[in-house]
Coordinates of C-alpha atoms and ligand atoms in Angstrom, one line a residue:
M95 CA -6.2 -19.7 -15.0
G96 CA -2.4 -19.3 -15.2
D97 CA 0.3 -19.3 -12.7
I98 CA 1.2 -16.5 -10.5
L99 CA 4.9 -15.1 -11.1
F100 CA 6.6 -13.0 -8.9
Q101 CA 10.1 -11.3 -9.3
N102 CA 12.1 -12.8 -6.3
T103 CA 14.7 -10.3 -5.2
L104 CA 16.5 -13.2 -3.4
T105 CA 17.1 -15.3 -6.6
G106 CA 17.0 -12.3 -8.9
R107 CA 14.4 -14.2 -11.1
K108 CA 10.7 -14.3 -12.0
E109 CA 9.3 -17.5 -10.3
P110 CA 6.0 -19.2 -10.1
F111 CA 4.4 -18.7 -6.8
V112 CA 2.7 -21.4 -4.7
P113 CA 2.4 -21.1 -0.9
L114 CA 3.8 -23.4 1.5
H115 CA 0.6 -24.1 3.4
P116 CA -2.2 -25.1 0.7
G117 CA -4.7 -22.4 0.4
E118 CA -3.1 -19.9 2.7
V119 CA -0.5 -17.2 2.0
R120 CA 1.7 -16.0 4.9
M121 CA 3.0 -12.6 4.2
Y122 CA 5.0 -10.0 6.3
T123 CA 5.1 -6.2 5.5
C124 CA 7.5 -3.9 7.1
G125 CA 5.4 -1.2 8.3
P126 CA 6.2 2.4 9.1
T127 CA 8.5 3.8 11.5
V128 CA 6.2 6.1 13.5
Y129 CA 8.4 8.9 14.2
D130 CA 6.5 11.4 11.9
F131 CA 3.6 11.5 9.4
A132 CA 4.2 8.9 6.8
H133 CA 4.5 10.4 3.1
I134 CA 3.0 9.4 -0.2
G135 CA 6.5 7.5 -1.1
N136 CA 5.8 5.3 1.8
F137 CA 2.2 4.9 0.8
R138 CA 3.4 3.7 -2.7
T139 CA 4.8 0.8 -1.0
F140 CA 1.7 0.2 1.3
V141 CA -0.7 0.5 -1.7
F142 CA 1.3 -1.8 -3.6
Q143 CA 1.1 -4.5 -0.7
D144 CA -2.6 -4.0 -0.7
I145 CA -2.9 -4.6 -4.2
L146 CA -0.9 -7.8 -3.8
R147 CA -3.0 -8.9 -0.9
R148 CA -6.3 -8.4 -2.9
F149 CA -4.8 -10.2 -5.8
L150 CA -4.0 -13.3 -3.7
R151 CA -7.5 -13.2 -2.4
M152 CA -8.9 -13.0 -5.9
K153 CA -6.8 -15.9 -6.6
G154 CA -8.7 -17.9 -3.9
Y155 CA -6.1 -17.9 -1.0
R156 CA -6.6 -17.0 2.5
I157 CA -4.3 -14.3 3.6
L158 CA -2.5 -14.2 6.9
Q159 CA -0.6 -10.9 6.9
V160 CA 1.3 -9.3 9.5
M161 CA 2.5 -5.7 9.6
N162 CA 4.8 -4.2 12.1
L163 CA 4.7 -0.6 13.6
T164 CA 8.2 0.3 14.4
D165 CA 7.7 2.3 17.6
V166 CA 11.0 2.1 18.9
D167 CA 14.2 2.9 16.9
D168 CA 16.9 5.5 17.1
R169 CA 14.9 8.6 15.6
I170 CA 11.9 7.7 17.8
I171 CA 14.2 7.7 20.9
Q172 CA 15.8 10.9 19.9
N173 CA 12.6 12.8 19.1
A174 CA 10.7 11.6 22.2
A175 CA 13.6 12.7 24.3
A176 CA 13.7 16.1 22.7
A177 CA 9.9 16.4 23.2
G178 CA 10.2 15.4 26.7
V179 CA 7.7 12.6 26.4
G180 CA 7.7 8.8 26.6
I181 CA 8.1 6.8 23.4
R182 CA 4.6 5.4 23.5
E183 CA 3.1 8.7 23.9
Y184 CA 5.4 10.2 21.2
T185 CA 4.5 7.4 18.6
E186 CA 0.6 7.4 19.5
K187 CA -0.3 10.3 17.3
Y188 CA 1.6 9.1 14.4
I189 CA 0.2 5.5 14.7
R190 CA -3.3 7.2 14.7
A191 CA -2.5 9.2 11.7
F192 CA -1.2 6.2 9.8
L193 CA -4.1 4.1 10.6
E194 CA -6.4 6.8 9.4
D195 CA -4.4 7.3 6.2
T196 CA -4.5 3.5 5.3
R197 CA -8.2 3.9 5.8
T198 CA -8.4 6.9 3.5
L199 CA -6.4 5.1 0.7
N200 CA -8.7 2.0 1.0
I201 CA -5.8 -0.2 2.3
Q202 CA -7.1 -3.4 3.8
P203 CA -5.9 -4.0 7.4
P204 CA -3.6 -7.0 8.1
E205 CA -4.6 -9.6 10.1
H206 CA -2.0 -8.8 12.9
L207 CA -0.9 -5.1 13.3
A208 CA 2.1 -5.5 15.6
R209 CA 3.9 -2.9 17.6
A210 CA 7.5 -3.5 18.4
T211 CA 7.1 -2.4 22.0
D212 CA 4.4 -5.0 22.7
H213 CA 6.9 -7.8 21.6
I214 CA 10.1 -7.1 23.7
D215 CA 9.9 -10.4 25.2
D216 CA 9.8 -12.2 21.8
M217 CA 12.8 -10.2 20.8
V218 CA 14.7 -11.2 23.9
R219 CA 14.1 -14.8 23.5
L220 CA 15.2 -14.7 19.8
I221 CA 18.6 -13.1 20.7
Q222 CA 18.9 -15.7 23.6
R223 CA 18.3 -18.5 20.9
L224 CA 21.1 -16.7 18.8
S225 CA 23.4 -16.6 21.8
E226 CA 23.0 -20.2 22.6
K227 CA 24.2 -20.9 19.0
S228 CA 27.3 -18.5 19.3
F229 CA 26.1 -15.9 16.8
T230 CA 26.2 -13.2 19.1
Y231 CA 28.8 -11.4 21.4
S232 CA 28.4 -8.7 23.8
S233 CA 30.5 -5.2 24.3
D234 CA 29.6 -2.5 26.6
G235 CA 26.3 -4.1 27.5
S236 CA 25.2 -4.2 23.9
I237 CA 24.7 -7.6 22.0
Y238 CA 25.8 -7.9 18.4
F239 CA 25.4 -10.4 15.7
R240 CA 28.4 -11.8 14.4
I241 CA 27.9 -11.8 10.6
A242 CA 31.4 -13.9 9.8
K243 CA 29.5 -16.8 11.4
F244 CA 26.4 -16.8 9.0
P245 CA 27.8 -17.9 5.8
G246 CA 24.5 -16.7 3.8
Y247 CA 25.2 -13.1 4.7
G248 CA 24.8 -11.0 1.6
K249 CA 22.5 -13.4 -0.4
L250 CA 19.7 -10.9 -0.7
S251 CA 21.6 -7.7 -1.3
K252 CA 24.4 -9.3 -3.2
I253 CA 26.9 -7.4 -1.3
D254 CA 30.6 -8.0 -1.5
L255 CA 31.9 -9.1 1.9
S256 CA 35.6 -9.1 1.0
G257 CA 37.4 -6.5 2.9
I258 CA 35.0 -6.5 5.8
Q259 CA 36.8 -6.8 9.0
A260 CA 35.8 -9.3 11.6
G261 CA 34.5 -7.8 14.8
A262 CA 34.0 -4.4 13.3
R263 CA 30.6 -3.1 14.5
V264 CA 27.7 -0.8 13.6
D265 CA 25.4 0.7 16.1
V266 CA 22.8 2.5 14.3
D267 CA 19.7 1.2 12.8
R268 CA 20.2 2.4 9.3
Y269 CA 23.5 2.4 7.3
E270 CA 24.9 2.0 3.9
K271 CA 26.4 -1.0 2.3
A272 CA 29.9 0.1 2.7
D273 CA 29.1 -0.2 6.7
A274 CA 28.3 -3.9 6.4
R275 CA 29.4 -4.9 9.9
D276 CA 28.4 -6.9 13.0
F277 CA 25.2 -5.1 13.9
A278 CA 23.3 -4.5 17.3
L279 CA 20.5 -6.9 18.2
W280 CA 20.3 -5.3 21.7
K281 CA 21.5 -1.7 22.6
A282 CA 22.6 -0.7 26.2
P283 CA 20.9 2.2 27.4
K284 CA 22.6 5.5 27.0
P285 CA 22.0 8.3 29.9
G286 CA 18.5 9.6 30.0
E287 CA 17.3 6.8 27.1
Y288 CA 14.2 4.8 27.6
F289 CA 15.1 1.1 28.1
W290 CA 13.6 -2.1 29.2
E291 CA 14.8 -4.3 32.1
T292 CA 15.1 -7.9 30.7
S293 CA 16.9 -11.3 31.3
I294 CA 19.6 -10.2 28.8
G295 CA 20.3 -7.1 30.8
P296 CA 18.9 -3.5 30.3
G297 CA 18.4 -2.1 26.8
R298 CA 16.2 -1.9 23.9
P299 CA 16.1 -3.8 20.7
G300 CA 17.7 -2.8 17.5
W301 CA 15.4 -2.2 14.6
H302 CA 16.1 -5.6 12.7
I303 CA 15.4 -8.0 15.4
E304 CA 11.9 -6.5 15.9
C305 CA 10.9 -7.7 12.3
S306 CA 12.3 -11.1 12.8
A307 CA 10.8 -11.8 16.0
M308 CA 7.4 -10.6 15.0
A309 CA 7.3 -12.2 11.7
M310 CA 8.0 -15.5 13.0
K311 CA 5.7 -15.1 16.2
Y312 CA 2.7 -14.8 13.9
L313 CA 3.6 -16.6 10.5
G314 CA 5.9 -19.5 11.6
E315 CA 9.6 -19.9 10.8
T316 CA 9.3 -19.9 7.0
L317 CA 7.1 -17.2 5.6
D318 CA 5.8 -17.3 1.9
I319 CA 6.3 -13.5 1.0
H320 CA 8.1 -10.6 2.7
T321 CA 7.7 -7.2 1.2
G322 CA 8.9 -3.5 1.7
G323 CA 10.5 -0.8 -0.3
V324 CA 13.9 -1.3 -2.1
D325 CA 15.7 0.7 0.7
L326 CA 15.0 -1.8 3.1
I327 CA 17.0 -4.7 1.1
F328 CA 20.1 -3.5 2.8
P329 CA 20.8 -3.6 5.8
H330 CA 17.2 -4.3 7.2
H331 CA 16.2 -7.5 5.1
E332 CA 19.6 -8.8 4.8
N333 CA 19.8 -8.6 8.7
E334 CA 16.3 -10.2 9.2
I335 CA 17.4 -13.2 7.0
A336 CA 20.7 -13.6 8.9
Q337 CA 18.9 -13.4 12.6
S338 CA 16.0 -15.7 11.5
E339 CA 18.1 -18.3 9.7
A340 CA 20.7 -18.5 12.3
A341 CA 18.2 -19.1 14.8
T342 CA 16.1 -21.7 12.9
G343 CA 18.3 -23.3 10.4
K344 CA 15.5 -22.9 8.1
P345 CA 14.7 -20.4 5.1
F346 CA 13.2 -17.3 6.5
A347 CA 11.1 -15.9 3.6
R348 CA 10.6 -17.9 0.2
F349 CA 9.6 -14.8 -1.8
W350 CA 11.1 -11.2 -1.5
L351 CA 9.2 -8.5 -3.2
H352 CA 10.6 -4.9 -3.2
A353 CA 8.7 -1.8 -4.3
E354 CA 10.7 0.8 -6.2
F355 CA 10.9 4.3 -5.0
L356 CA 8.3 7.1 -5.6
L357 CA 10.4 10.1 -7.0
V358 CA 10.2 13.8 -7.1
E359 CA 12.2 15.4 -10.0
S360 CA 14.3 12.1 -10.1
E361 CA 15.0 12.1 -6.3
K362 CA 13.7 9.7 -4.0
M363 CA 10.9 11.3 -1.9
S364 CA 12.1 11.1 1.8
K365 CA 12.0 13.0 5.0
S366 CA 15.7 13.6 5.0
L367 CA 15.6 15.5 1.4
G368 CA 12.7 17.5 2.5
N369 CA 10.9 16.9 -0.8
F370 CA 8.0 14.9 0.6
Y371 CA 4.1 15.3 0.7
T372 CA 2.0 13.8 3.3
L373 CA -1.6 12.7 2.2
R374 CA -2.8 15.9 4.3
D375 CA -0.5 18.1 2.1
L376 CA -2.3 17.0 -1.1
F377 CA -5.9 17.2 0.2
A378 CA -5.3 20.7 1.4
R379 CA -4.4 21.5 -2.3
G380 CA -7.9 20.0 -3.2
H381 CA -6.8 16.4 -4.4
R382 CA -8.9 13.4 -3.8
P383 CA -8.0 10.2 -2.0
S384 CA -9.1 8.1 -5.0
A385 CA -6.8 10.0 -7.5
L386 CA -4.0 9.2 -5.2
R387 CA -4.9 5.7 -4.8
F388 CA -4.9 5.4 -8.7
L389 CA -1.8 7.1 -9.3
L390 CA 0.0 5.2 -6.7
A391 CA -1.3 1.7 -8.1
S392 CA -1.0 2.5 -11.8
V393 CA 2.8 2.0 -12.1
P394 CA 3.9 -1.6 -11.6
Y395 CA 5.7 -1.9 -8.4
R396 CA 9.1 -2.8 -9.8
R397 CA 9.1 0.3 -11.9
Q398 CA 10.0 3.9 -10.3
L399 CA 7.1 6.2 -10.2
N400 CA 7.8 9.9 -10.8
F401 CA 5.4 12.0 -8.8
T402 CA 3.9 15.2 -10.4
M403 CA 0.7 17.4 -9.7
D404 CA -0.1 16.7 -13.3
G405 CA 0.0 12.9 -13.1
L406 CA -2.1 13.3 -10.1
Q407 CA -4.8 15.4 -11.9
Q408 CA -4.6 12.8 -14.8
A409 CA -5.2 10.1 -12.2
A410 CA -8.3 12.0 -11.0
S411 CA -9.6 12.0 -14.7
S412 CA -9.0 8.4 -15.0
V413 CA -11.0 7.5 -11.8
E414 CA -13.8 10.0 -13.1
R415 CA -13.9 8.1 -16.5
L416 CA -14.4 4.8 -14.6
R417 CA -17.1 6.1 -12.3
N418 CA -19.0 7.9 -15.0
F419 CA -19.0 4.7 -17.1
V420 CA -20.5 2.7 -14.2
A421 CA -23.0 5.3 -13.8
R422 CA -23.8 5.4 -17.3
L423 CA -24.6 1.7 -17.5
K424 CA -26.5 1.9 -14.4
T425 CA -28.9 4.8 -15.5
E426 CA -29.0 4.8 -19.1
K427 CA -31.7 2.6 -21.0
F428 CA -30.6 0.5 -23.8
P429 CA -32.5 -1.6 -26.3
A430 CA -33.8 -4.9 -24.9
G431 CA -32.0 -8.1 -25.6
Q432 CA -28.3 -9.1 -25.6
S433 CA -25.6 -8.5 -28.4
D434 CA -23.7 -11.4 -30.0
S435 CA -20.3 -10.2 -29.2
M436 CA -20.3 -8.6 -25.7
A437 CA -20.1 -11.5 -23.4
G438 CA -17.0 -12.7 -25.3
R439 CA -15.6 -9.1 -25.2
V440 CA -16.1 -9.1 -21.2
R441 CA -14.6 -12.5 -20.9
Q442 CA -11.6 -11.3 -22.9
A443 CA -11.1 -8.1 -20.6
A444 CA -11.3 -10.3 -17.5
A445 CA -8.7 -12.8 -18.8
D446 CA -6.3 -9.9 -19.8
F447 CA -6.9 -8.3 -16.3
E448 CA -6.1 -11.3 -14.4
K449 CA -3.2 -12.1 -16.7
G450 CA -1.7 -8.8 -16.2
L451 CA -1.7 -9.3 -12.3
E452 CA -0.3 -12.8 -12.6
D453 CA 2.9 -11.4 -14.3
D454 CA 4.3 -10.1 -11.1
V455 CA 1.4 -7.9 -10.3
N456 CA 1.5 -5.7 -13.6
T457 CA -1.1 -3.2 -12.6
A458 CA -0.6 -1.1 -15.6
Q459 CA -1.6 -4.1 -17.7
A460 CA -4.5 -4.9 -15.8
L461 CA -5.9 -1.3 -15.7
A462 CA -5.2 -1.2 -19.7
A463 CA -7.6 -4.2 -19.8
V464 CA -10.2 -2.2 -17.9
F465 CA -9.8 0.9 -20.0
D466 CA -9.9 -0.9 -23.2
L467 CA -13.4 -2.5 -22.2
V468 CA -14.6 1.0 -21.3
R469 CA -13.6 2.5 -24.6
D470 CA -15.2 -0.6 -26.5
V471 CA -18.4 -0.5 -24.5
N472 CA -18.7 3.2 -24.9
T473 CA -18.2 2.7 -28.7
A474 CA -20.9 -0.1 -28.9
I475 CA -23.2 2.2 -27.0
D476 CA -22.8 5.2 -29.0
R477 CA -23.3 3.0 -32.2
G478 CA -26.6 1.5 -30.8
E479 CA -25.1 -1.9 -30.8
F480 CA -25.2 -2.3 -26.7
R481 CA -28.2 -4.2 -25.3
Q482 CA -29.8 -3.8 -21.9
G483 CA -28.9 -7.5 -21.3
D484 CA -25.2 -7.0 -21.8
A485 CA -25.0 -4.3 -18.9
P486 CA -24.9 -6.9 -15.8
Q487 CA -21.9 -8.7 -17.3
V488 CA -20.0 -5.5 -17.9
L489 CA -20.8 -4.2 -14.5
A490 CA -19.9 -7.4 -13.0
A491 CA -16.5 -7.2 -14.6
M492 CA -16.0 -3.7 -13.5
Q493 CA -16.8 -4.8 -9.8
E494 CA -14.3 -7.6 -10.1
S495 CA -11.6 -5.4 -11.2
D496 CA -12.6 -3.0 -8.2
S497 CA -12.0 -5.7 -5.7
I498 CA -8.3 -5.0 -6.6
F499 CA -8.2 -1.3 -7.3
S500 CA -11.1 0.0 -5.2
L501 CA -11.9 3.2 -6.8
L502 CA -15.6 2.8 -7.8
V503 CA -17.4 3.7 -4.7
D504 CA -17.0 7.3 -4.2
E505 CA -16.5 8.2 -0.7
D506 CA -14.0 11.1 -1.5
A507 CA -15.8 13.9 -0.1
A508 CA -17.0 11.9 3.0
K509 CA -13.2 11.0 3.7
L510 CA -11.9 14.4 3.1
R511 CA -14.7 16.0 5.5
A512 CA -13.8 13.3 8.2
L513 CA -10.2 14.6 7.8
G514 CA -11.4 18.1 8.4
F515 CA -11.0 19.3 4.5
D516 CA -14.4 20.6 4.0
A517 CA -13.5 23.4 1.5
A518 CA -11.6 21.0 -0.7
A519 CA -14.2 18.3 -0.9
G520 CA -16.6 18.4 -4.0
P521 CA -20.0 16.8 -3.6
D522 CA -20.0 13.0 -3.4
D523 CA -22.5 10.6 -5.2
V524 CA -25.0 10.6 -2.4
E525 CA -25.3 14.6 -2.4
I526 CA -25.3 14.6 -6.2
E527 CA -28.3 12.1 -6.5
A528 CA -30.1 14.1 -3.8
L529 CA -29.8 17.3 -5.7
V530 CA -30.6 15.7 -9.1
A531 CA -33.8 14.4 -7.4
E532 CA -34.8 17.6 -6.1
R533 CA -34.1 19.3 -9.4
Q534 CA -36.3 16.6 -11.1
A535 CA -39.0 17.1 -8.6
A536 CA -38.8 20.9 -9.5
R537 CA -39.2 20.1 -13.3
K538 CA -42.2 17.8 -12.7
R539 CA -44.1 20.6 -10.8
G540 CA -43.2 22.9 -13.7
D541 CA -40.7 25.0 -11.8
Y542 CA -38.2 25.2 -14.6
R543 CA -36.6 28.5 -13.4
Y544 CA -35.5 26.8 -10.0
A545 CA -34.4 23.8 -12.0
D546 CA -32.2 25.8 -14.1
R547 CA -30.7 27.5 -11.3
M548 CA -29.8 24.1 -9.7
R549 CA -28.2 23.0 -12.9
E550 CA -26.0 26.1 -12.8
Q551 CA -25.1 25.6 -9.2
L552 CA -24.1 22.0 -10.0
A553 CA -22.1 23.1 -12.8
E554 CA -20.2 25.6 -10.6
R555 CA -19.3 22.5 -8.4
G556 CA -18.1 20.6 -11.5
I557 CA -21.2 18.4 -12.1
I558 CA -22.6 18.3 -15.6
L559 CA -26.3 17.4 -16.1
E560 CA -27.7 16.0 -19.2
D561 CA -31.5 15.8 -19.6
T562 CA -32.4 12.7 -21.6
R563 CA -35.2 12.3 -24.1
D564 CA -37.3 10.0 -21.8
G565 CA -37.5 12.9 -19.3
G566 CA -34.7 11.4 -17.1
V567 CA -31.3 12.9 -16.2
R568 CA -27.7 11.9 -16.3
W569 CA -25.0 13.4 -14.5
K570 CA -21.2 13.3 -14.6
R571 CA -18.2 15.3 -13.3
K572 CA -16.4 17.7 -15.4
Ligands
LIG891 P1 9.9 3.7 6.9 O1 8.9 4.3 7.7 O2 11.2 4.5 6.7 O3 10.5 2.3 7.6 O4 9.3 3.2 5.5 C1 8.1 2.6 5.4 C2 8.1 2.0 4.0 O5 8.0 2.8 3.1 C3 9.2 1.0 3.7 O6 8.7 -0.2 3.0 C4 10.0 1.8 2.8 O7 10.9 1.0 2.0 C5 9.1 2.6 2.1 N1 9.5 3.9 1.4 C6 10.2 4.8 2.0 N2 10.3 5.9 1.0 C7 9.9 5.5 -0.1 C8 9.8 6.1 -1.5 N3 10.4 7.2 -1.7 N4 8.9 5.3 -2.4 C9 8.5 4.1 -2.0 N5 8.7 3.7 -0.9 C10 9.2 4.1 0.1
LIG892 ZN1 11.0 -4.6 8.9

């Protein structure tokens, strides 16, 4: 198969990807800041990272992935203080919700999920290392990174540093490009704020040092891939590069992959704009986890994704199309034997699928290969050209594509129930199969009135039954 090409934010080019250590990809993913529930914009980025991970596994690589949980930053400290609780207590609820949401969206867990507050010692040691090399200075108990001393500063975000005053400082974790200044590695405690007593003094880490310390702890000093949303390019990732490379003298991450925004009416979905949906908001309106996963995965990560309820409905229909197709192949009986052309058609689809993903994770192209196959096989079936012996190959190709997209197993109802959305949940496959079997039994004993009533009840819940000539039954969702 072909090379993997990734668009690398660092070089601005599409480049062939080969990991540094043969057979193993080391990847760092900036996780959520757990000061509130994550919204579906955040999950656009997390679903992309999951697809990336699954694709690299499909290509035969072992994955060593670290995702951090930012459980200390400006907003967490403010919110925890306002709520009158400690920061661990404050963030616990949002960490639990985040983990639950990732499971709901079939996002595979990383090998290491690292909480910032469990790694304060690692951050302190990294700051000490930077101090020994004179990249830092102290002011009022806080420690700053001296960006003028790091010549590569700006290489990721391509920021223009002319006009930046040496020694001008910025204390907040998040800031604009216009505020490119020496940034805080370690912040002196303000009255009433939570702090750690350490060998570099009392205080707490800045946001950026968290990721450098945790990435290098688990992945070594040079990582293969670093990912996040485009809003993290500056200042967060620029600062991660400065801190890490200043300390080690080695390249920090070889490939930087940034997911574009999810938008609502042309604006970034964000907490500060108030235009956001959490997973729970959508489930409360009757939407399903699989539809959301499909929608988030269907637009290639470097393109903006405009979120609409219509788009989510269409995504639900696409998932149903895939599931109904697989159910059809499994339940319908076709003439014996094998057709001449089907094996070649399936191979072509598998090759197109892989080629799409190899081209900078082009999920739209990969999904198009799947839906083209579905269309062609349905046509072949309707024309009587499909044979029983063709079914296993087509099903295997569908399974292979599902190792990336993870949509075929219908767990929607069970997941929604687990989250407490009973009413919104339609029947899942297991429940439908049980009801269909019960109706079949009624037909067998001649109780057609009961069988008809069951058919109507299922129709009310969106399930259509078709009795086949051989006395069997096929079902699909409306
Ligand atoms: P945060 O919790 O703010 O650190 O964000 C967690 C992840 O979500 C980061 O990788 C962000 O870049 C990403 N993110 C935030 N807003 C959006 C959005 N509207 N669309 C896509 N990704 C986003
Ligand atoms: Zn980070």
